[in-house]
CSV table of C-alpha atoms in Angstrom, one decimal:
chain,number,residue,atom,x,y,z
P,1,UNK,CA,0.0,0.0,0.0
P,2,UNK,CA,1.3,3.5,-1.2
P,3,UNK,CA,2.2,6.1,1.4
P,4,UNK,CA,-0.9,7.8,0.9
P,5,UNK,CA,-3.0,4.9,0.9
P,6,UNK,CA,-2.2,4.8,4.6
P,7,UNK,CA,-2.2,8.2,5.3
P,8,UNK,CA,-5.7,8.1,4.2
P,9,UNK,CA,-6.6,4.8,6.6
P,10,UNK,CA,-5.4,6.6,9.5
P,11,UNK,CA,-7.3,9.9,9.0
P,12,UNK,CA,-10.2,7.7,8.3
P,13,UNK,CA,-9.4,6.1,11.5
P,14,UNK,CA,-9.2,9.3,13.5
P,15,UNK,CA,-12.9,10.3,12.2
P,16,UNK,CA,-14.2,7.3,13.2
P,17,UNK,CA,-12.5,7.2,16.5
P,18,UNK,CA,-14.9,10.4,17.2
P,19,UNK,CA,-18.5,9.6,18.5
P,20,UNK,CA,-21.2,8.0,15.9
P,21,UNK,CA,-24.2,10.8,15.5
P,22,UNK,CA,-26.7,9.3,16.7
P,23,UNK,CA,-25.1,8.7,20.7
P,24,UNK,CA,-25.2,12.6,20.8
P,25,UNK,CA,-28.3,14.9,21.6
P,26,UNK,CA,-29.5,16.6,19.1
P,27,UNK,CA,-27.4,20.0,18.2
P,28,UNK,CA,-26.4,22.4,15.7
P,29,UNK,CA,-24.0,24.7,17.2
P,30,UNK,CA,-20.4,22.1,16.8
P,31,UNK,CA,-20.7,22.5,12.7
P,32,UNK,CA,-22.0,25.8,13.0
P,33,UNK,CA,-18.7,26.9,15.2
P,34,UNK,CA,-16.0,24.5,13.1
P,35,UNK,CA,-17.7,26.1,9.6
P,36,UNK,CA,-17.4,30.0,11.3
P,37,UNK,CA,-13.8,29.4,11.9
P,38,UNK,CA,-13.5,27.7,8.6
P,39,UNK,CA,-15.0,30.9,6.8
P,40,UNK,CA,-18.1,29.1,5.5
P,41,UNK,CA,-17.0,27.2,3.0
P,42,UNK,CA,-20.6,26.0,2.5
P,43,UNK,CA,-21.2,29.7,1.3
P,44,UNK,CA,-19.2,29.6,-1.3
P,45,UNK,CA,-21.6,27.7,-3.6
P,46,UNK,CA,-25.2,27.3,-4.2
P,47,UNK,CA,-26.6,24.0,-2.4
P,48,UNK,CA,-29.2,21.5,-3.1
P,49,UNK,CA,-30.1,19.5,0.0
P,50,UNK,CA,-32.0,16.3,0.3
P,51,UNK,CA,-34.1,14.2,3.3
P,52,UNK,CA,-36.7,11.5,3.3
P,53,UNK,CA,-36.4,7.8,4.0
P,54,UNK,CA,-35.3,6.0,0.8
P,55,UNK,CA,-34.3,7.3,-2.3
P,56,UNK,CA,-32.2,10.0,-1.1
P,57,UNK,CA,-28.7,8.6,-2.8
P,58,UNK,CA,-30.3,7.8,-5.8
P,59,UNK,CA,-32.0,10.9,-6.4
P,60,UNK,CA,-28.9,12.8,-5.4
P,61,UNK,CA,-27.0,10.9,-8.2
P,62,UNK,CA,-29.4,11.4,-10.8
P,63,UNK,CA,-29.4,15.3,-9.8
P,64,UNK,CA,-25.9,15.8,-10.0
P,65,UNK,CA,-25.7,13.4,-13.1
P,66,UNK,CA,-27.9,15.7,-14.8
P,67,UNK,CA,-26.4,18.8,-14.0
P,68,UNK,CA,-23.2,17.2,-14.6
P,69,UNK,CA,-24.4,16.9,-18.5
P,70,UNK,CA,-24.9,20.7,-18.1
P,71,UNK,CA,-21.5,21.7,-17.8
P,72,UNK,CA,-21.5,22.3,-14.1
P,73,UNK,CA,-18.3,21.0,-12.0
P,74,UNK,CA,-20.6,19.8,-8.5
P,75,UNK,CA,-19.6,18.5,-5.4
P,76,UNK,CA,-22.0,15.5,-3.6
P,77,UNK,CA,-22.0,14.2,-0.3
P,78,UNK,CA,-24.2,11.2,0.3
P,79,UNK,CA,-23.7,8.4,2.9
P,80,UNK,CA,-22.8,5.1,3.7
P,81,UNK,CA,-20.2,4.5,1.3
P,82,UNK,CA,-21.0,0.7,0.0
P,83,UNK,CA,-16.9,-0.3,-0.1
P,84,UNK,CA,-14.9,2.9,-0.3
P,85,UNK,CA,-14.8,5.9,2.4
P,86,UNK,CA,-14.4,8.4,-0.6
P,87,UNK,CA,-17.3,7.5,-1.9
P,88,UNK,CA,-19.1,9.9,0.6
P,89,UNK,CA,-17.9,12.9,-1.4
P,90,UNK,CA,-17.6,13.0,-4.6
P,91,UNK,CA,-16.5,15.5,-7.0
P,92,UNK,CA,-17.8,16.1,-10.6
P,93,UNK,CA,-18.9,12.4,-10.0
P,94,UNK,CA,-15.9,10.6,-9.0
P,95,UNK,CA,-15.1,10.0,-5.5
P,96,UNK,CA,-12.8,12.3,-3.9
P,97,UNK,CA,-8.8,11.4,-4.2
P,98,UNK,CA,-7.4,10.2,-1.3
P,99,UNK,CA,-4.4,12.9,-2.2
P,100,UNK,CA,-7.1,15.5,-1.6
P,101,UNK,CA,-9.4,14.6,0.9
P,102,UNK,CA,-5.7,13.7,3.0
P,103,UNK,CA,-4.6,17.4,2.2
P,104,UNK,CA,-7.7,18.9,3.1
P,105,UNK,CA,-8.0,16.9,6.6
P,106,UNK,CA,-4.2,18.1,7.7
P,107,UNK,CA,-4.4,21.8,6.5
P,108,UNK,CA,-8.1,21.7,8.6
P,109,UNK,CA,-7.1,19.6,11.6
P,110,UNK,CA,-5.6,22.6,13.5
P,111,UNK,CA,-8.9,24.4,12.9
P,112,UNK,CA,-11.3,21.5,14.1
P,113,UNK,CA,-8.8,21.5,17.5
P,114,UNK,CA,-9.6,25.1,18.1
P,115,UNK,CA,-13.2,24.2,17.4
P,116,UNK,CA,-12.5,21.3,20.4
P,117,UNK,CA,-11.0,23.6,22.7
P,118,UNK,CA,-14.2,26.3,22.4
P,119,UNK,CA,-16.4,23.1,23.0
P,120,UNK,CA,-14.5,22.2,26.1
P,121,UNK,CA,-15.1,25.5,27.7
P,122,UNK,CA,-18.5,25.9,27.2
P,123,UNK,CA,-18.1,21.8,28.7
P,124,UNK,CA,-19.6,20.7,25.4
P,125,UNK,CA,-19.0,17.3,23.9
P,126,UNK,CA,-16.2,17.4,21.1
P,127,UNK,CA,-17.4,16.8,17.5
P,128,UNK,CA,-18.5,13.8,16.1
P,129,UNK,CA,-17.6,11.8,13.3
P,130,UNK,CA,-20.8,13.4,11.2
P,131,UNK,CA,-19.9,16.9,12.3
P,132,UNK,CA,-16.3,16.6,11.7
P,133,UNK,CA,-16.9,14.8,8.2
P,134,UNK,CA,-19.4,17.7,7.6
P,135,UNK,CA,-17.2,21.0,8.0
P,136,UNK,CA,-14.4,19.0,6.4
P,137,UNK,CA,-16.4,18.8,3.5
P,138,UNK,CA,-17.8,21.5,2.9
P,139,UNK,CA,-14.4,23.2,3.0
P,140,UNK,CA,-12.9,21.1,0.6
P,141,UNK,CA,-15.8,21.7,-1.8
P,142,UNK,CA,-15.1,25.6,-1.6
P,143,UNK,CA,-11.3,25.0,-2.4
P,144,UNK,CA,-12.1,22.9,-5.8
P,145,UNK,CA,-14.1,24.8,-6.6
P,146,UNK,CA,-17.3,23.6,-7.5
P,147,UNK,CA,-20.8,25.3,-9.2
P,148,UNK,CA,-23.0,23.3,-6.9
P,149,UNK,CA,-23.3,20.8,-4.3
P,150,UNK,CA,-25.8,18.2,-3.8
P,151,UNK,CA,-26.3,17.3,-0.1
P,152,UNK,CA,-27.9,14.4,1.6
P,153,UNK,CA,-28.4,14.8,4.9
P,154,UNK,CA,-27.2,12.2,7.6
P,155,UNK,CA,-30.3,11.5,10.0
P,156,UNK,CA,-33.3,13.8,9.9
P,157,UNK,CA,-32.7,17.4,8.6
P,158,UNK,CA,-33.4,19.8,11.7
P,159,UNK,CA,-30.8,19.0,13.7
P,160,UNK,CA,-28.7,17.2,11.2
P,161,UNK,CA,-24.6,18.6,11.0
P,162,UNK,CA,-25.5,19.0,6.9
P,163,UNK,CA,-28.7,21.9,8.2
P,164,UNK,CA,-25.6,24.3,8.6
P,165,UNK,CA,-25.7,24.9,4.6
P,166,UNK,CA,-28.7,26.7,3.3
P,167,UNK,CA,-30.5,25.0,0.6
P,168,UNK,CA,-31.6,27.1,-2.3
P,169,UNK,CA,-34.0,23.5,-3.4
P,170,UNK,CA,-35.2,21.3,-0.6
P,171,UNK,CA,-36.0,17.9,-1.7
P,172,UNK,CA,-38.0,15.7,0.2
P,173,UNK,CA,-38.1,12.1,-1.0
P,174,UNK,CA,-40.6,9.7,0.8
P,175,UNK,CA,-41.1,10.3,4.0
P,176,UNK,CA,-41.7,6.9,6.6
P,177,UNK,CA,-41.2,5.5,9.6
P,178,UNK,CA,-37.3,5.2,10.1
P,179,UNK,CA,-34.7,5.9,12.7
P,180,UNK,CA,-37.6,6.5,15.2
P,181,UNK,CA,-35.5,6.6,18.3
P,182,UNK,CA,-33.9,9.5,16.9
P,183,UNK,CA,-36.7,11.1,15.0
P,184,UNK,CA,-40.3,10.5,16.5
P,185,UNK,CA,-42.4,7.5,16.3
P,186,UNK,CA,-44.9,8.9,13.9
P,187,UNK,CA,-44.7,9.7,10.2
P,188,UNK,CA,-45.7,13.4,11.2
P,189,UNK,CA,-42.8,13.9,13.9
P,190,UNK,CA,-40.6,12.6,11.7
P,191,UNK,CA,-41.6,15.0,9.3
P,192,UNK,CA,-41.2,17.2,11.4
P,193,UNK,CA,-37.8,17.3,12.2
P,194,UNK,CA,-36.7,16.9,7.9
P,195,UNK,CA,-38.4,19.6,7.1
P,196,UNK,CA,-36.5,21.8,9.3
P,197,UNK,CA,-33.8,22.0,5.8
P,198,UNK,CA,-36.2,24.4,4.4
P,199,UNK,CA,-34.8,27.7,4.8
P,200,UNK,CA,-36.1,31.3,4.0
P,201,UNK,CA,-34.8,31.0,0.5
P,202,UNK,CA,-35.1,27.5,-0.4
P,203,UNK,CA,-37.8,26.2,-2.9
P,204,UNK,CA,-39.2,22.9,-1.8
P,205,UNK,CA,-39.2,19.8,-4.4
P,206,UNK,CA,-41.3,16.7,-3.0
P,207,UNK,CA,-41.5,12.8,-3.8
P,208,UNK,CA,-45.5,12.1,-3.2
P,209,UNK,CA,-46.2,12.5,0.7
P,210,UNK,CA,-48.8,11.2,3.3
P,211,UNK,CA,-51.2,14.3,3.2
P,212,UNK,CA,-50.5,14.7,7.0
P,213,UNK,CA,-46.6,15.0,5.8
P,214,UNK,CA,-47.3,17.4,2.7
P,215,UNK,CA,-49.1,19.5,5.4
P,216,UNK,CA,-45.9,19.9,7.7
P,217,UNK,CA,-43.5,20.3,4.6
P,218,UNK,CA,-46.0,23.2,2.9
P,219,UNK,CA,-46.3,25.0,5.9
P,220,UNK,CA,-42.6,25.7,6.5
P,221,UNK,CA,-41.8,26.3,3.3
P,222,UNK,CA,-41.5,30.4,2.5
P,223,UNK,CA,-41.1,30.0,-1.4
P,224,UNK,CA,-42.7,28.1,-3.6
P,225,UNK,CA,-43.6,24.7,-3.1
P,226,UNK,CA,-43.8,21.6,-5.8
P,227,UNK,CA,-44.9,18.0,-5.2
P,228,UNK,CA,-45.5,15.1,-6.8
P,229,UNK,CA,-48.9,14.4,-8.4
P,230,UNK,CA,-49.3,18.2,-8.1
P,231,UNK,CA,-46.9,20.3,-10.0
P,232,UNK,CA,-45.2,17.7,-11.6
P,233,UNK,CA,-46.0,13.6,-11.9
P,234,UNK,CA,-44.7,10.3,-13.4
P,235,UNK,CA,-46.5,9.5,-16.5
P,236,UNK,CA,-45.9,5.7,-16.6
P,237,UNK,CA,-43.1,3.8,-16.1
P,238,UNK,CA,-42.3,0.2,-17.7
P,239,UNK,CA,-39.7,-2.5,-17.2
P,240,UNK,CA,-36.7,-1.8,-20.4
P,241,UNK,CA,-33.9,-4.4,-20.2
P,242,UNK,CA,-31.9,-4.0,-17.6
P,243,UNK,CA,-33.6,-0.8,-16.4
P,244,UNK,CA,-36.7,1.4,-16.7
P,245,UNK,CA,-38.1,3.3,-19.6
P,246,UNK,CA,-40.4,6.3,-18.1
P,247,UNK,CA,-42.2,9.4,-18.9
P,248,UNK,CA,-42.3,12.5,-16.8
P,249,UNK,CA,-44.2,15.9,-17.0
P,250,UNK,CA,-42.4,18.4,-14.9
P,251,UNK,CA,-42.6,22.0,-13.4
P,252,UNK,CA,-41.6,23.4,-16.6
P,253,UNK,CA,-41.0,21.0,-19.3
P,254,UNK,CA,-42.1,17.3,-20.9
P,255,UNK,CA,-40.3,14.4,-20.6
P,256,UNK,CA,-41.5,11.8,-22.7
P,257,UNK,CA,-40.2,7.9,-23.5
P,258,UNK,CA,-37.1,8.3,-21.3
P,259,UNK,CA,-34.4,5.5,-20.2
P,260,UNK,CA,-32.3,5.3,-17.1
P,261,UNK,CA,-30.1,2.1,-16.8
P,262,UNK,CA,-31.5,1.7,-13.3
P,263,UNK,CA,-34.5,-0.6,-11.8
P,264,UNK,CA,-37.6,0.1,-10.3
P,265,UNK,CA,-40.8,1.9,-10.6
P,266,UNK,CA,-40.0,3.8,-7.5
P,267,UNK,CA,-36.6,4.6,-8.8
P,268,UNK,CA,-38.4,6.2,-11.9
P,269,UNK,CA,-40.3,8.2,-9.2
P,270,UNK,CA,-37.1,9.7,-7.9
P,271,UNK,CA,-36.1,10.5,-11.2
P,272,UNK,CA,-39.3,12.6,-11.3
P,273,UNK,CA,-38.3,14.5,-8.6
P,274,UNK,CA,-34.7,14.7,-9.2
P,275,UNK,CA,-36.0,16.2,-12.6
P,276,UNK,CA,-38.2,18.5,-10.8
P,277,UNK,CA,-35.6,20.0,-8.5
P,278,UNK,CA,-33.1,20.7,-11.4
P,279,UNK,CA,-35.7,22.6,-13.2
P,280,UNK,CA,-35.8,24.9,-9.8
P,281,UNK,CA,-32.5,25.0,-9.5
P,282,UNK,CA,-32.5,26.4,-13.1
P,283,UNK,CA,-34.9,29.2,-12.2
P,284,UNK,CA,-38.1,27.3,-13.2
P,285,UNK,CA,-36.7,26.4,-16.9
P,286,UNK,CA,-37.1,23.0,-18.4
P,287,UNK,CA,-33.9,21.3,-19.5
P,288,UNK,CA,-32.9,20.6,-22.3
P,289,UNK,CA,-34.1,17.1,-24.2
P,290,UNK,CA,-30.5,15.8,-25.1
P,291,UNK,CA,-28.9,16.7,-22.0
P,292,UNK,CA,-31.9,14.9,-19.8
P,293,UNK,CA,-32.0,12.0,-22.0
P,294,UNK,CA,-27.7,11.3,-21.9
P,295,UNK,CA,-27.8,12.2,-18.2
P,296,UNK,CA,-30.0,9.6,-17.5
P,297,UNK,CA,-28.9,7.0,-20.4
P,298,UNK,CA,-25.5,7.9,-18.2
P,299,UNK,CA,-27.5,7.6,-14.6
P,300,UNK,CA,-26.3,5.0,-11.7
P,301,UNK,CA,-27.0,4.0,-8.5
P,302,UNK,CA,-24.6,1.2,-7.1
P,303,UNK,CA,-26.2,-1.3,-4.4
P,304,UNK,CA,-30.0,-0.2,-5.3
P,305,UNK,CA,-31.2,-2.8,-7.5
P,306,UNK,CA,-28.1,-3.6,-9.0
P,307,UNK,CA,-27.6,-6.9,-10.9
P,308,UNK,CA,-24.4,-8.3,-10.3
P,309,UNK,CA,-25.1,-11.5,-12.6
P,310,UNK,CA,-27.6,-12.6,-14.8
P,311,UNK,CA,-27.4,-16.3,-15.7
P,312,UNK,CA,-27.9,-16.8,-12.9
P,313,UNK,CA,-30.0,-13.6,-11.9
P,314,UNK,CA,-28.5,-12.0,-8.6
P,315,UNK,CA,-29.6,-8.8,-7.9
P,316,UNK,CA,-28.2,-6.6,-4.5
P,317,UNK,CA,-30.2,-4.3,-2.6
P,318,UNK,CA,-29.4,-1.7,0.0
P,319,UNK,CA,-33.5,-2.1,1.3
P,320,UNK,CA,-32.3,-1.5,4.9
P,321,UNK,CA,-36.2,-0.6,6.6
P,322,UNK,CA,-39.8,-1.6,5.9
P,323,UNK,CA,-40.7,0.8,3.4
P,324,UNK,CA,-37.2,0.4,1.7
P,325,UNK,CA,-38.3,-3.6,1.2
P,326,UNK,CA,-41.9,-3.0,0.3
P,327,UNK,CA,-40.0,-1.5,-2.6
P,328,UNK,CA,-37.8,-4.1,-2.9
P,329,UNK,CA,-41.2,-6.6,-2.7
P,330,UNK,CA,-42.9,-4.8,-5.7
P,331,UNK,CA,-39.6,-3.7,-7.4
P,332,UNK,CA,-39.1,-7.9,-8.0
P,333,UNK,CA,-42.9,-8.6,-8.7
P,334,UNK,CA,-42.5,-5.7,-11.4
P,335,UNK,CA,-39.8,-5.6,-12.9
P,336,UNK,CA,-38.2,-9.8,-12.3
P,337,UNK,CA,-41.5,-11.6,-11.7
P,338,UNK,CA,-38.9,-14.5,-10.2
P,339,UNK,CA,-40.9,-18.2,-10.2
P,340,UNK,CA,-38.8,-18.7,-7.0
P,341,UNK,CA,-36.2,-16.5,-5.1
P,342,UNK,CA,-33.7,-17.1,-2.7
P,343,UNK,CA,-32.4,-14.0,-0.2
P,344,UNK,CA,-28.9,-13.7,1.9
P,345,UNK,CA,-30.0,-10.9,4.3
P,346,UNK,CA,-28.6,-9.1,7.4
P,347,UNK,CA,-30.1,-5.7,9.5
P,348,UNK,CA,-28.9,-3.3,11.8
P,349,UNK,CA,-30.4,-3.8,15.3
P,350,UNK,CA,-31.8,0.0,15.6
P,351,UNK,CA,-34.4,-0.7,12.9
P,352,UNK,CA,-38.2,-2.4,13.2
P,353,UNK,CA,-36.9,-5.7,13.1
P,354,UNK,CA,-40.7,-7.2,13.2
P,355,UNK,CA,-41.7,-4.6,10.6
P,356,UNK,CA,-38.3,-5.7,8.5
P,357,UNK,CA,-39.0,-9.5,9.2
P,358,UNK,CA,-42.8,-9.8,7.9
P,359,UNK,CA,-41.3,-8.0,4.5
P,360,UNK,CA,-38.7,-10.5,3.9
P,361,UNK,CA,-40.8,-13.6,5.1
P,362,UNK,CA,-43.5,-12.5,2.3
P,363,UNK,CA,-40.8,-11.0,-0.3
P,364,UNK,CA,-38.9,-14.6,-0.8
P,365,UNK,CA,-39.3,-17.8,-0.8
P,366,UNK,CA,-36.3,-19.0,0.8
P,367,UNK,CA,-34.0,-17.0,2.8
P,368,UNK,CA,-30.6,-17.3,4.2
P,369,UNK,CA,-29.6,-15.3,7.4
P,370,UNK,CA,-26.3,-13.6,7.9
P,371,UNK,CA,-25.1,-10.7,9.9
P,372,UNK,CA,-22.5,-7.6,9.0
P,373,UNK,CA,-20.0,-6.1,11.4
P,374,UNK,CA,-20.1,-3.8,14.2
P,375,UNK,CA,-21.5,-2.2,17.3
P,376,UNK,CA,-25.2,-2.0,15.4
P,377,UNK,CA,-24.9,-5.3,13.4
P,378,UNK,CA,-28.0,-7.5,14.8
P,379,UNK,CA,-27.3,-11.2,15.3
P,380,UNK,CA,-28.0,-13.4,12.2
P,381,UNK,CA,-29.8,-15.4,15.0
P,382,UNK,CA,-32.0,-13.0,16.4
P,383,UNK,CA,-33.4,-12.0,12.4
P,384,UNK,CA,-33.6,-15.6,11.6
P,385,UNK,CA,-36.1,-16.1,14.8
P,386,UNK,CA,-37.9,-12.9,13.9
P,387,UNK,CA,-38.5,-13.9,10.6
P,388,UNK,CA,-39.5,-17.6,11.7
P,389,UNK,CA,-41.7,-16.2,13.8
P,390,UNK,CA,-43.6,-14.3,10.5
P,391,UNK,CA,-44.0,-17.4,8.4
P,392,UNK,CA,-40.6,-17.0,6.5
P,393,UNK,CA,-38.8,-20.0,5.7
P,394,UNK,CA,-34.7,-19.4,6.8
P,395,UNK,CA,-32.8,-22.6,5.6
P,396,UNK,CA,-29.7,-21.5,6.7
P,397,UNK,CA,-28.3,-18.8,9.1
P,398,UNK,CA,-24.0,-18.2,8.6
P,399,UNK,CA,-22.5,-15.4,10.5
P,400,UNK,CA,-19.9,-15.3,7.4
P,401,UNK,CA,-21.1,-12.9,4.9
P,402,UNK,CA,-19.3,-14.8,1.8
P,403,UNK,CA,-20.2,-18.5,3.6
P,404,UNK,CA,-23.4,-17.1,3.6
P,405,UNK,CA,-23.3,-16.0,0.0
P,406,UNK,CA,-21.4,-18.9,-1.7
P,407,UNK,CA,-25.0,-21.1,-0.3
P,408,UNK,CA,-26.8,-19.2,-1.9
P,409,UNK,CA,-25.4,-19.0,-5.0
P,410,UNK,CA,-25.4,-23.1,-4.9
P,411,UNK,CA,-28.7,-23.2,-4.4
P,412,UNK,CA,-30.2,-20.4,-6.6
P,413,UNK,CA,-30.3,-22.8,-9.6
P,414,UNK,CA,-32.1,-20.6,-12.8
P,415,UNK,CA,-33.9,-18.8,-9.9
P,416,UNK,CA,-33.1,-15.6,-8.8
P,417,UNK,CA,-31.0,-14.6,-5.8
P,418,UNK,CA,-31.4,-11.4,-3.6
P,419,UNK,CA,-28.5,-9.6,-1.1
P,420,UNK,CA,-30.4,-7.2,1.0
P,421,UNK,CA,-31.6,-6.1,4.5
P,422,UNK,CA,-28.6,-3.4,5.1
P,423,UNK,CA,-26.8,-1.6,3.1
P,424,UNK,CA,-23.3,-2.8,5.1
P,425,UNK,CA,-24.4,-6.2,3.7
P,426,UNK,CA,-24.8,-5.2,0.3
P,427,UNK,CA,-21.2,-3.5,0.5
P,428,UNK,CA,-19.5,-6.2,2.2
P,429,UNK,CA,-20.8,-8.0,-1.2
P,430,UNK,CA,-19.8,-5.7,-3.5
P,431,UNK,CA,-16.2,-5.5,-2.0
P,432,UNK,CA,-16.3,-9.2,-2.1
P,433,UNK,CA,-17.1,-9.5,-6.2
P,434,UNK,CA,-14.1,-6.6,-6.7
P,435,UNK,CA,-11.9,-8.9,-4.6
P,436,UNK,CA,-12.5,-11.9,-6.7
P,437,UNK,CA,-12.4,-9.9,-10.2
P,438,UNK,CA,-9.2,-8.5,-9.1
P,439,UNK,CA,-7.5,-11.6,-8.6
P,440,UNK,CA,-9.0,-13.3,-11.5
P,441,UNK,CA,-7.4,-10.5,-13.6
């Protein structure tokens, strides 16, 4: 490993030895203080920010992918990464360098101790991981320079390190039930607390809400406001090869017979609203038909419905809560329509597991239980019982993710196979396939 290489695993390291996010009360004032002494950075550029459920990475992609097309250099921050840290920023696409985002860290690191030593006089926590990862960020987007930066918030919006920036679109994918220990046991709390990103100047872009949830979002936005069904809608959306061929009318323009190399009918409704919030971020102008339609032609989004083989079909997704595998339930019904389907899954133990086990005991026929690593990984036994106990039938449970895996792909037959449940899982997969590429070449 190159000197860099290592220089980047131990400032990695150091981030990660901070406090997780969500082990802190809820607060603001850390980022706000490390960004002041920064300068701002996230001044320095306008800012698209995005919260909801699921769909928030995707839609982020397809946003910056589009405006990407435009000419415009943009800067993305989205998490988790599926296999490599830098894939939490990207720029112009690409994941950060590790030259750069190890540059960045030591010229900063000075600043985010003075940041530690005002926090320990006011006998405040020091910054987490999140808020430390944040201000970094958005500091190294200002030095790029880039035209825009496309933001996905962390947990919730209010309170969340990314709320710092002000975002001149709020997007609000689906809102449901997620994280509730954090963000409120109801679909309206949770609401709530995402829609404190909408700021004085921001125009507000929505994914189709609960009416109780378009209530909340509509009455704290200042500017115009533009939802799904409403302003702008999905006109159809049919399975095309491997991905989806769709039709949108927006704000300001007509989409029709469009193509993105990506799965699902709900991923065609984020591409709605990823077209939407473009065409506000553009003033309330359409976009051009030959940059939408390359964008999208051009369009990814690793670990959501991605097919990793064909003959036989495996497919991985990141469906990490119970609206994220209702998705998944219709996505296959829709788009793969499986005669029999086998599943390797795994979850975090902070999610409905009960919720998350009646999905997957009615979503496949056969299911093999595994568990990721870490503090929040929940025991492959403990899912396997919970899923027992909803009618699913588990034939195997392997703590090894690639024991796990290699069953499954035994048994699959012509069937198809599944890797879902958390999106840890999904990347401890993906690494696995590079791993075994990379030796075979």
């Amino acid at each position: 490993m190159s000197s860099i290489s290592d220089r980047m695993a131990q400032v990695v390291q150091e981030l990660y030895a901070r406090k997780p996010e969500n082990q802190m009360r809820p607060r603001l004032e850390p980022t706000r203080l490390a960004v002041e002494i920064m300068g701002n950075p996230q001044q320095a550029y306008p800012v698209i920010h995005l919260t909801g459920t699921n769909g928030k990475t995707s839609t982020a992609r397809i946003i910056e992918r589009i405006l990407r097309e435009m000419g415009l250099k943009t800067g993305r921050v989205t998490s988790p990464h599926l296999i490599s840290f830098n894939e939490r920023i990207s720029l112009d696409g690409d994941p950060v360098s590790d030259e750069l985002f190890v540059e960045n860290y030591e010229q900063n690191k000075p600043l985010l101790e003075l940041v530690e030593g005002r926090l320990a006089e006011q006998s405040e926590a020091p910054l987490t991981f999140f808020e430390a990862f944040t201000a970094l960020s958005f500091q190294l987007f200002a030095d790029a320079p880039i035209d825009v930066l496309i933001l996905e918030v962390g947990i919730g919006g209010e309170w969340d390190s990314t709320n710092v920036a002000d975002g001149d679109v709020a997007v609000f994918t689906a809102i449901d039930l997620d994280h509730t220990k954090t963000l409120g046991d109801t679909v309206e709390e949770i609401a709530q607390t995402k829609a404190g990103i909408i700021k004085e100047k921001s125009v507000v872009v929505s994914s189709a809400q609960w009416e109780s949830v378009a209530e909340i979002i509509k009455s704290r936005s200042k500017q115009e406001s533009h939802f799904a069904g409403d302003s702008f809608e999905l006109l159809g959306a049919q399975p095309d090869g491997y991905g989806t061929r769709f039709s949108v009318r927006g704000v300001a323009g007509q989409y029709p017979d469009l193509w993105m190399p990506i799965i699902g009918e709900h991923q065609a409704e984020n591409a709605a609203t990823a077209i939407a919030a473009v065409e506000m971020f553009l003033g309330g102008r359409a976009i051009a038909d030959e940059i939408l339609r390359s964008a999208l032609a051009d369009s990814l989004s690793p670990g959501r419905l991605q097919v990793v083989s064909k003959e036989p079909l495996i497919v991985l997704d990141g469906a990490h809560n119970p609206a994220g595998l209702r998705s998944l339930k219709r996505s296959i019904q829709w788009h793969f329509k499986p005669e029999r389907s086998i599943a390797v899954v795994a979850m975090l133990a902070d999610k409905d597991i009960a919720a998350a086990a009646a999905e997957l005991a009615e979503a496949f026929d056969e299911l093999i239980v595994t568990q990721v690593e870490g503090p929040r990984a929940l025991a492959a036994s403990e899912l396997a019982e919970a899923i027992r106990e909803k009618g699913g039938k588990v034939i195997a449970v392997e703590e090894s993710i690639p024991e796990a895996y290699a069953m499954a792909s035994r048994l699959v037959g012509e069937d198809a196979m599944f890797v879902t449940g958390s999106l840890y899982l999904v990347g401890a997969v993906l690494e696995m396939l590079q791993e075994e590429l990379n030796e075979e070449e």
